[in-house]
mmCIF file of N, CA and C in Angstrom:
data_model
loop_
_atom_site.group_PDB
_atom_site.id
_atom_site.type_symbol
_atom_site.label_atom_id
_atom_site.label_comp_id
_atom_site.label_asym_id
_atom_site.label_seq_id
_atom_site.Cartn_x
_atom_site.Cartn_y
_atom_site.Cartn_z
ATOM 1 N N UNK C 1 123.397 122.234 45.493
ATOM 2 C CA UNK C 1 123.455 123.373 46.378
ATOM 3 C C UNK C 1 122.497 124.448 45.908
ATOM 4 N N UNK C 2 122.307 125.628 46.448
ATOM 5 C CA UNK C 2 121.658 126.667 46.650
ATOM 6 C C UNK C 2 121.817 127.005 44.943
ATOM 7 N N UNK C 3 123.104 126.931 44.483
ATOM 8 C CA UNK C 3 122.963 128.401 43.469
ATOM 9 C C UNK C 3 123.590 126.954 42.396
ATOM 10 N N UNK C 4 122.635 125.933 42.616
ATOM 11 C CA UNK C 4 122.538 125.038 41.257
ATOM 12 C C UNK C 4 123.909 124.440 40.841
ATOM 13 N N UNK C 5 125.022 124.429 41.567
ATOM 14 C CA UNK C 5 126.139 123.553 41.651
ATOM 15 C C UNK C 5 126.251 121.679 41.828
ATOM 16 N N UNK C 6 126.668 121.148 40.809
ATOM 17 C CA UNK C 6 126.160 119.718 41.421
ATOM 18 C C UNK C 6 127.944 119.261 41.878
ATOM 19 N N UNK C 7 127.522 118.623 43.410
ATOM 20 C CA UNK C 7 128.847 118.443 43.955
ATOM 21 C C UNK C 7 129.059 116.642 43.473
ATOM 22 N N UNK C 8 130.156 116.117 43.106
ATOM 23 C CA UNK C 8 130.610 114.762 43.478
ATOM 24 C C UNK C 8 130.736 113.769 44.559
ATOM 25 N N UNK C 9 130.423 112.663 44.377
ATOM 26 C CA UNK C 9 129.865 111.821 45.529
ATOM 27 C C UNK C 9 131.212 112.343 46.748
ATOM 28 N N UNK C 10 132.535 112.344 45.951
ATOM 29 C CA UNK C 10 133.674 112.554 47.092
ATOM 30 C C UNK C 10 133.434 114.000 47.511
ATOM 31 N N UNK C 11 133.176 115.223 46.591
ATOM 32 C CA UNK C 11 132.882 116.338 47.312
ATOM 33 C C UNK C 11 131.930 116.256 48.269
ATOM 34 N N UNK C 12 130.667 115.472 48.364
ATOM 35 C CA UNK C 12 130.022 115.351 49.435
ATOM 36 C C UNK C 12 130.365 114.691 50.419
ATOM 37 N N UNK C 13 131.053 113.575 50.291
ATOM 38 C CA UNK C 13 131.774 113.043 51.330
ATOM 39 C C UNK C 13 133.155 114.318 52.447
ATOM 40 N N UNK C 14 133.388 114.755 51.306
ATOM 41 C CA UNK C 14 134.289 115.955 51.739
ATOM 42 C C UNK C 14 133.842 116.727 52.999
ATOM 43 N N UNK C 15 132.256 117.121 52.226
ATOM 44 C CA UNK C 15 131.327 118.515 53.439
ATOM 45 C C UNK C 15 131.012 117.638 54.435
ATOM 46 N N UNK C 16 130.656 116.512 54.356
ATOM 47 C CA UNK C 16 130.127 115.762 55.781
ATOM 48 C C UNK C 16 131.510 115.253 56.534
ATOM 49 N N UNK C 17 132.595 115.017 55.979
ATOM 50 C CA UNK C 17 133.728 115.144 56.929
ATOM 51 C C UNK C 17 133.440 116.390 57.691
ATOM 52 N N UNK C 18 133.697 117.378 57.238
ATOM 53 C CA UNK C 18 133.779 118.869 57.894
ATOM 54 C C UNK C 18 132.736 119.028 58.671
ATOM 55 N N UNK C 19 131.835 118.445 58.379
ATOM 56 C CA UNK C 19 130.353 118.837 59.294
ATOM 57 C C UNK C 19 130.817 118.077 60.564
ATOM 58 N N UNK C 20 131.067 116.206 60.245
ATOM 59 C CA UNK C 20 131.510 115.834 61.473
ATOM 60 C C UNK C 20 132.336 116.074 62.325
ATOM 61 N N UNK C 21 133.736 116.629 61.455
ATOM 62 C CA UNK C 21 134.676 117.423 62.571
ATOM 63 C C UNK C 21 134.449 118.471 63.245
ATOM 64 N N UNK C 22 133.496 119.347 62.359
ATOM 65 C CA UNK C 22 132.888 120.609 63.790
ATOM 66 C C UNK C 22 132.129 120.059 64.774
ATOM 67 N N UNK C 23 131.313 118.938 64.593
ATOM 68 C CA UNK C 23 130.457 117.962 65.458
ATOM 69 C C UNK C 23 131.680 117.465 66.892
ATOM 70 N N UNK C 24 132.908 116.970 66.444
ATOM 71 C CA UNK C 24 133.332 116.491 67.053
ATOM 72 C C UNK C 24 134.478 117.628 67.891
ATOM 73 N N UNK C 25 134.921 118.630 67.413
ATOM 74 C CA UNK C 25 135.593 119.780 67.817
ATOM 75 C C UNK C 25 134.463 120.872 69.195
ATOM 76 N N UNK C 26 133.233 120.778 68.511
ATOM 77 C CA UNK C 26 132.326 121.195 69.642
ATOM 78 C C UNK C 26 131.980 120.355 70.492
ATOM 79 N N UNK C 27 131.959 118.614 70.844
ATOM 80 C CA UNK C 27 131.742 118.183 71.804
ATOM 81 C C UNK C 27 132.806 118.357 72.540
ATOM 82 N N UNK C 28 134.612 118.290 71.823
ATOM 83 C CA UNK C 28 135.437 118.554 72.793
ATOM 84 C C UNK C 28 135.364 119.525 73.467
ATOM 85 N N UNK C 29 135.145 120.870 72.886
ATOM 86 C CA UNK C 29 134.891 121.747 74.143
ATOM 87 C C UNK C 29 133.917 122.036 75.014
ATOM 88 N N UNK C 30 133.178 120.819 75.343
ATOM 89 C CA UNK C 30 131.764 121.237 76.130
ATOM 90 C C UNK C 30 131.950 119.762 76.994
ATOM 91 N N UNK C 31 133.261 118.939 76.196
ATOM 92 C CA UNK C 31 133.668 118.082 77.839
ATOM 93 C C UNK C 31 132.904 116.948 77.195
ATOM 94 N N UNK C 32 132.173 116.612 75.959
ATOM 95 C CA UNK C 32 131.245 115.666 75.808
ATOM 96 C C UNK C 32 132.792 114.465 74.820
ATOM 97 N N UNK C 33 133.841 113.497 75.861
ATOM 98 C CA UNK C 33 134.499 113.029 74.897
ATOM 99 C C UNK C 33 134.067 111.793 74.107
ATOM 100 N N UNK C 34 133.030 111.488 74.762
ATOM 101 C CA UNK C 34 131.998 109.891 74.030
ATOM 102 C C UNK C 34 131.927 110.462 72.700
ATOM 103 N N UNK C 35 130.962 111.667 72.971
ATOM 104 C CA UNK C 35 130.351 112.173 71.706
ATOM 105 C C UNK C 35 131.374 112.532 70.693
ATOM 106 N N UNK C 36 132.663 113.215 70.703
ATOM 107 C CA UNK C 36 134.117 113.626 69.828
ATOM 108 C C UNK C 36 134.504 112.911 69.314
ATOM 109 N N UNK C 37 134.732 111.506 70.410
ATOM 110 C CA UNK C 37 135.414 110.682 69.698
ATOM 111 C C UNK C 37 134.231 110.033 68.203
ATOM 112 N N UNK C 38 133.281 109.483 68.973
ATOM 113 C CA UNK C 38 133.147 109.019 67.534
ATOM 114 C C UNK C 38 132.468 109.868 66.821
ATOM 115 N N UNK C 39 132.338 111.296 66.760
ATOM 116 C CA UNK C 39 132.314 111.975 65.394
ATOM 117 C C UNK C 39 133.814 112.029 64.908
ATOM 118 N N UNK C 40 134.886 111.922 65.405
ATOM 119 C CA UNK C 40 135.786 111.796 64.997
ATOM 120 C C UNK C 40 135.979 110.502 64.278
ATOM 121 N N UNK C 41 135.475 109.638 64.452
ATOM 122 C CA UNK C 41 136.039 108.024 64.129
ATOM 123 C C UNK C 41 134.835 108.472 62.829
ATOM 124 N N UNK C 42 133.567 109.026 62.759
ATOM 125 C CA UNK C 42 132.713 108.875 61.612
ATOM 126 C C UNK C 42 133.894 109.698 60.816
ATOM 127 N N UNK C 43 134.105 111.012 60.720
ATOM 128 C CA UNK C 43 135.063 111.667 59.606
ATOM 129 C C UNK C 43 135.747 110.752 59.063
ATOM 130 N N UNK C 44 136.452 109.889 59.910
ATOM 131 C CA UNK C 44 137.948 109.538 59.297
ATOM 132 C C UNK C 44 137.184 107.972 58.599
ATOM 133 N N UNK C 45 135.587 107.481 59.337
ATOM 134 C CA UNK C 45 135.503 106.079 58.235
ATOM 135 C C UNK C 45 134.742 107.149 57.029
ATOM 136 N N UNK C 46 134.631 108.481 56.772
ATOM 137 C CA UNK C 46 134.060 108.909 55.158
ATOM 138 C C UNK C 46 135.391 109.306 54.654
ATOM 139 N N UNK C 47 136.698 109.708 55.417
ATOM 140 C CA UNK C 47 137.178 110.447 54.608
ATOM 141 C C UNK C 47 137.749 108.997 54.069
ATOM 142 N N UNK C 48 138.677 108.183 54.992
ATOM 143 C CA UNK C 48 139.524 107.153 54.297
ATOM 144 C C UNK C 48 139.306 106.482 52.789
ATOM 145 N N UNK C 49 137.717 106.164 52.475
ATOM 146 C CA UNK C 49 137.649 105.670 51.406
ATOM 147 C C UNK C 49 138.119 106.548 50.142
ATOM 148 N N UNK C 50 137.774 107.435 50.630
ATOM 149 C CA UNK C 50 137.859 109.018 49.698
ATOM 150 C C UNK C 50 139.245 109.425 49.477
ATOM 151 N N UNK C 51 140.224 109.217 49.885
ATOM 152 C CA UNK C 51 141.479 109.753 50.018
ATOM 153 C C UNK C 51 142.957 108.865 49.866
ATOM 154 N N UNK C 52 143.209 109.246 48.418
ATOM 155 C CA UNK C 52 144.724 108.354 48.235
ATOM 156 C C UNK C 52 145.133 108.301 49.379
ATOM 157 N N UNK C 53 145.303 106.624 49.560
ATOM 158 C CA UNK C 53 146.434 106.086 50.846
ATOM 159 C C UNK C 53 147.675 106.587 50.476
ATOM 160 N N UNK C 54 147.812 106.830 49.293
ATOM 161 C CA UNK C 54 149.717 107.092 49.158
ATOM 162 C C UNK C 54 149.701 108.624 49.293
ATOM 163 N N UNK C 55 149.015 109.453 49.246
ATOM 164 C CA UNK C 55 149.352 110.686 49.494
ATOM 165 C C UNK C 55 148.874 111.358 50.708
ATOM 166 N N UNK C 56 149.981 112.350 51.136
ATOM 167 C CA UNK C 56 149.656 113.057 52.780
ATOM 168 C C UNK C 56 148.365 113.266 52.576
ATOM 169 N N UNK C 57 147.844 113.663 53.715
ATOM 170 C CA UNK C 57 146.358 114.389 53.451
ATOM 171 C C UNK C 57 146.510 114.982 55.093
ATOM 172 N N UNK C 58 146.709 116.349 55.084
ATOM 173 C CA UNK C 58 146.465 116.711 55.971
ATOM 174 C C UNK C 58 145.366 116.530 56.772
ATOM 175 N N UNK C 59 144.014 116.271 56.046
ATOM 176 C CA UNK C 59 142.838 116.348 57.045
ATOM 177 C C UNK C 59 142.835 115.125 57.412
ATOM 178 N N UNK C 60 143.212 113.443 57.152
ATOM 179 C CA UNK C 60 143.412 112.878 57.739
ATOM 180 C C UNK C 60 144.359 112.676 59.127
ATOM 181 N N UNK C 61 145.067 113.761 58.852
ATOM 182 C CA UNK C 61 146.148 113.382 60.043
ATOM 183 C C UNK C 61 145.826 114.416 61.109
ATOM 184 N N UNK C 62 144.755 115.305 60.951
ATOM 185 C CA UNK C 62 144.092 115.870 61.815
ATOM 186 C C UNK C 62 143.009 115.440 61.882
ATOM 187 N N UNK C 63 142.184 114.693 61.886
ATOM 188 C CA UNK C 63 141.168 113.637 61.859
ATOM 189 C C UNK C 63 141.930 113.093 63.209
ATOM 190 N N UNK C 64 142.890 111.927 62.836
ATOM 191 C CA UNK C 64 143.372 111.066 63.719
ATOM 192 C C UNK C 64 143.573 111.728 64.970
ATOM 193 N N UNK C 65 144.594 113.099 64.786
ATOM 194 C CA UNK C 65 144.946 113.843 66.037
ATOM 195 C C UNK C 65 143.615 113.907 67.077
ATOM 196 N N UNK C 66 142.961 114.426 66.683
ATOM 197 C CA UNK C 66 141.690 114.794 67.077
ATOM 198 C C UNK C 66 140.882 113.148 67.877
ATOM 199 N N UNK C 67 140.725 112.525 67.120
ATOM 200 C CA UNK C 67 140.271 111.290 67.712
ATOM 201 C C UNK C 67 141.159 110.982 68.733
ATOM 202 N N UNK C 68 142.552 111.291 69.032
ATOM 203 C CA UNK C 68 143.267 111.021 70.244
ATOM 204 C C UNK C 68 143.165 111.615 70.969
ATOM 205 N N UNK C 69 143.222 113.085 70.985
ATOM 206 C CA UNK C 69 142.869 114.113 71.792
ATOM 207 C C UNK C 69 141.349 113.644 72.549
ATOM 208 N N UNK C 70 140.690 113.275 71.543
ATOM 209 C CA UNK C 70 139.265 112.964 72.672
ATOM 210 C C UNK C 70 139.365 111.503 73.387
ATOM 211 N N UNK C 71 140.099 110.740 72.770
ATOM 212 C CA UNK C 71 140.526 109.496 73.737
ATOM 213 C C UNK C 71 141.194 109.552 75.319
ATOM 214 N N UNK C 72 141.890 110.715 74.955
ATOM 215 C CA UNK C 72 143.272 110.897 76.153
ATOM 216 C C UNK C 72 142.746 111.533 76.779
ATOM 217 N N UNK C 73 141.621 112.347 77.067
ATOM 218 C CA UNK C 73 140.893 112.741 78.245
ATOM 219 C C UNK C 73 139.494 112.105 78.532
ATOM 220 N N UNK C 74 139.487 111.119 77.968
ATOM 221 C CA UNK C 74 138.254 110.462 78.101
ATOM 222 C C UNK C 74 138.367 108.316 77.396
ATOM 223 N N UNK C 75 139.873 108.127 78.027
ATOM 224 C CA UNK C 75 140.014 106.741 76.990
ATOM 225 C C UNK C 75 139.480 105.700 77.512
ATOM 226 N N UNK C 76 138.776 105.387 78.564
ATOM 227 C CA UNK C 76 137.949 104.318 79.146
ATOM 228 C C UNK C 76 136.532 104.305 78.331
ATOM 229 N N UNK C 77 136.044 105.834 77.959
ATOM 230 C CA UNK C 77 134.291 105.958 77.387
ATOM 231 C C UNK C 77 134.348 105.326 76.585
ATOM 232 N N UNK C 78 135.391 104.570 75.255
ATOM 233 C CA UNK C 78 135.249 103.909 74.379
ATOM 234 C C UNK C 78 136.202 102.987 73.705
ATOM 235 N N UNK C 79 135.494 102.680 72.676
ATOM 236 C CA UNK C 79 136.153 101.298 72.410
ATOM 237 C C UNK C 79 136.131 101.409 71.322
ATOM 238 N N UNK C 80 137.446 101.064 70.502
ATOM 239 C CA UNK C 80 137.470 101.512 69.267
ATOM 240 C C UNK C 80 137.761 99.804 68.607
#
């Protein structure tokens, strides 16, 4: 980063989750659900590897939400 911080392969995996969920949070509101869903489906294939299966993880389970939300107004555009 900027001010000489070195992040971990999972911290980077971390920021590009977040990048893709704003990716996919701004196509939902502009009606684009092709495009949501699978920035949604990219978050959740970086975060999963990254993230104890045995423990909650909130951002997975808003990951998922989110990928439904863009399915359910748009579930014919794709194919998961």
């Amino acid at each position: 980063l900027i001010d000489g911080t070195v992040l971990t392969s999972t911290e980077i995996s971390w920021q590009l989750a977040n990048v893709l969920t704003d990716l996919g949070e701004y196509n939902l509101e502009t009606e684009s659900f092709t495009d949501a869903a699978a920035d949604f489906q990219a978050a959740l294939d970086v975060l999963e590897p990254v993230t104890d299966p045995l423990a909650f993880s909130r951002r997975l389970a808003e990951a998922h939400f989110q990928l439904a939300l863009a399915l359910e107004y748009h579930p014919s555009s794709v194919s998961i």
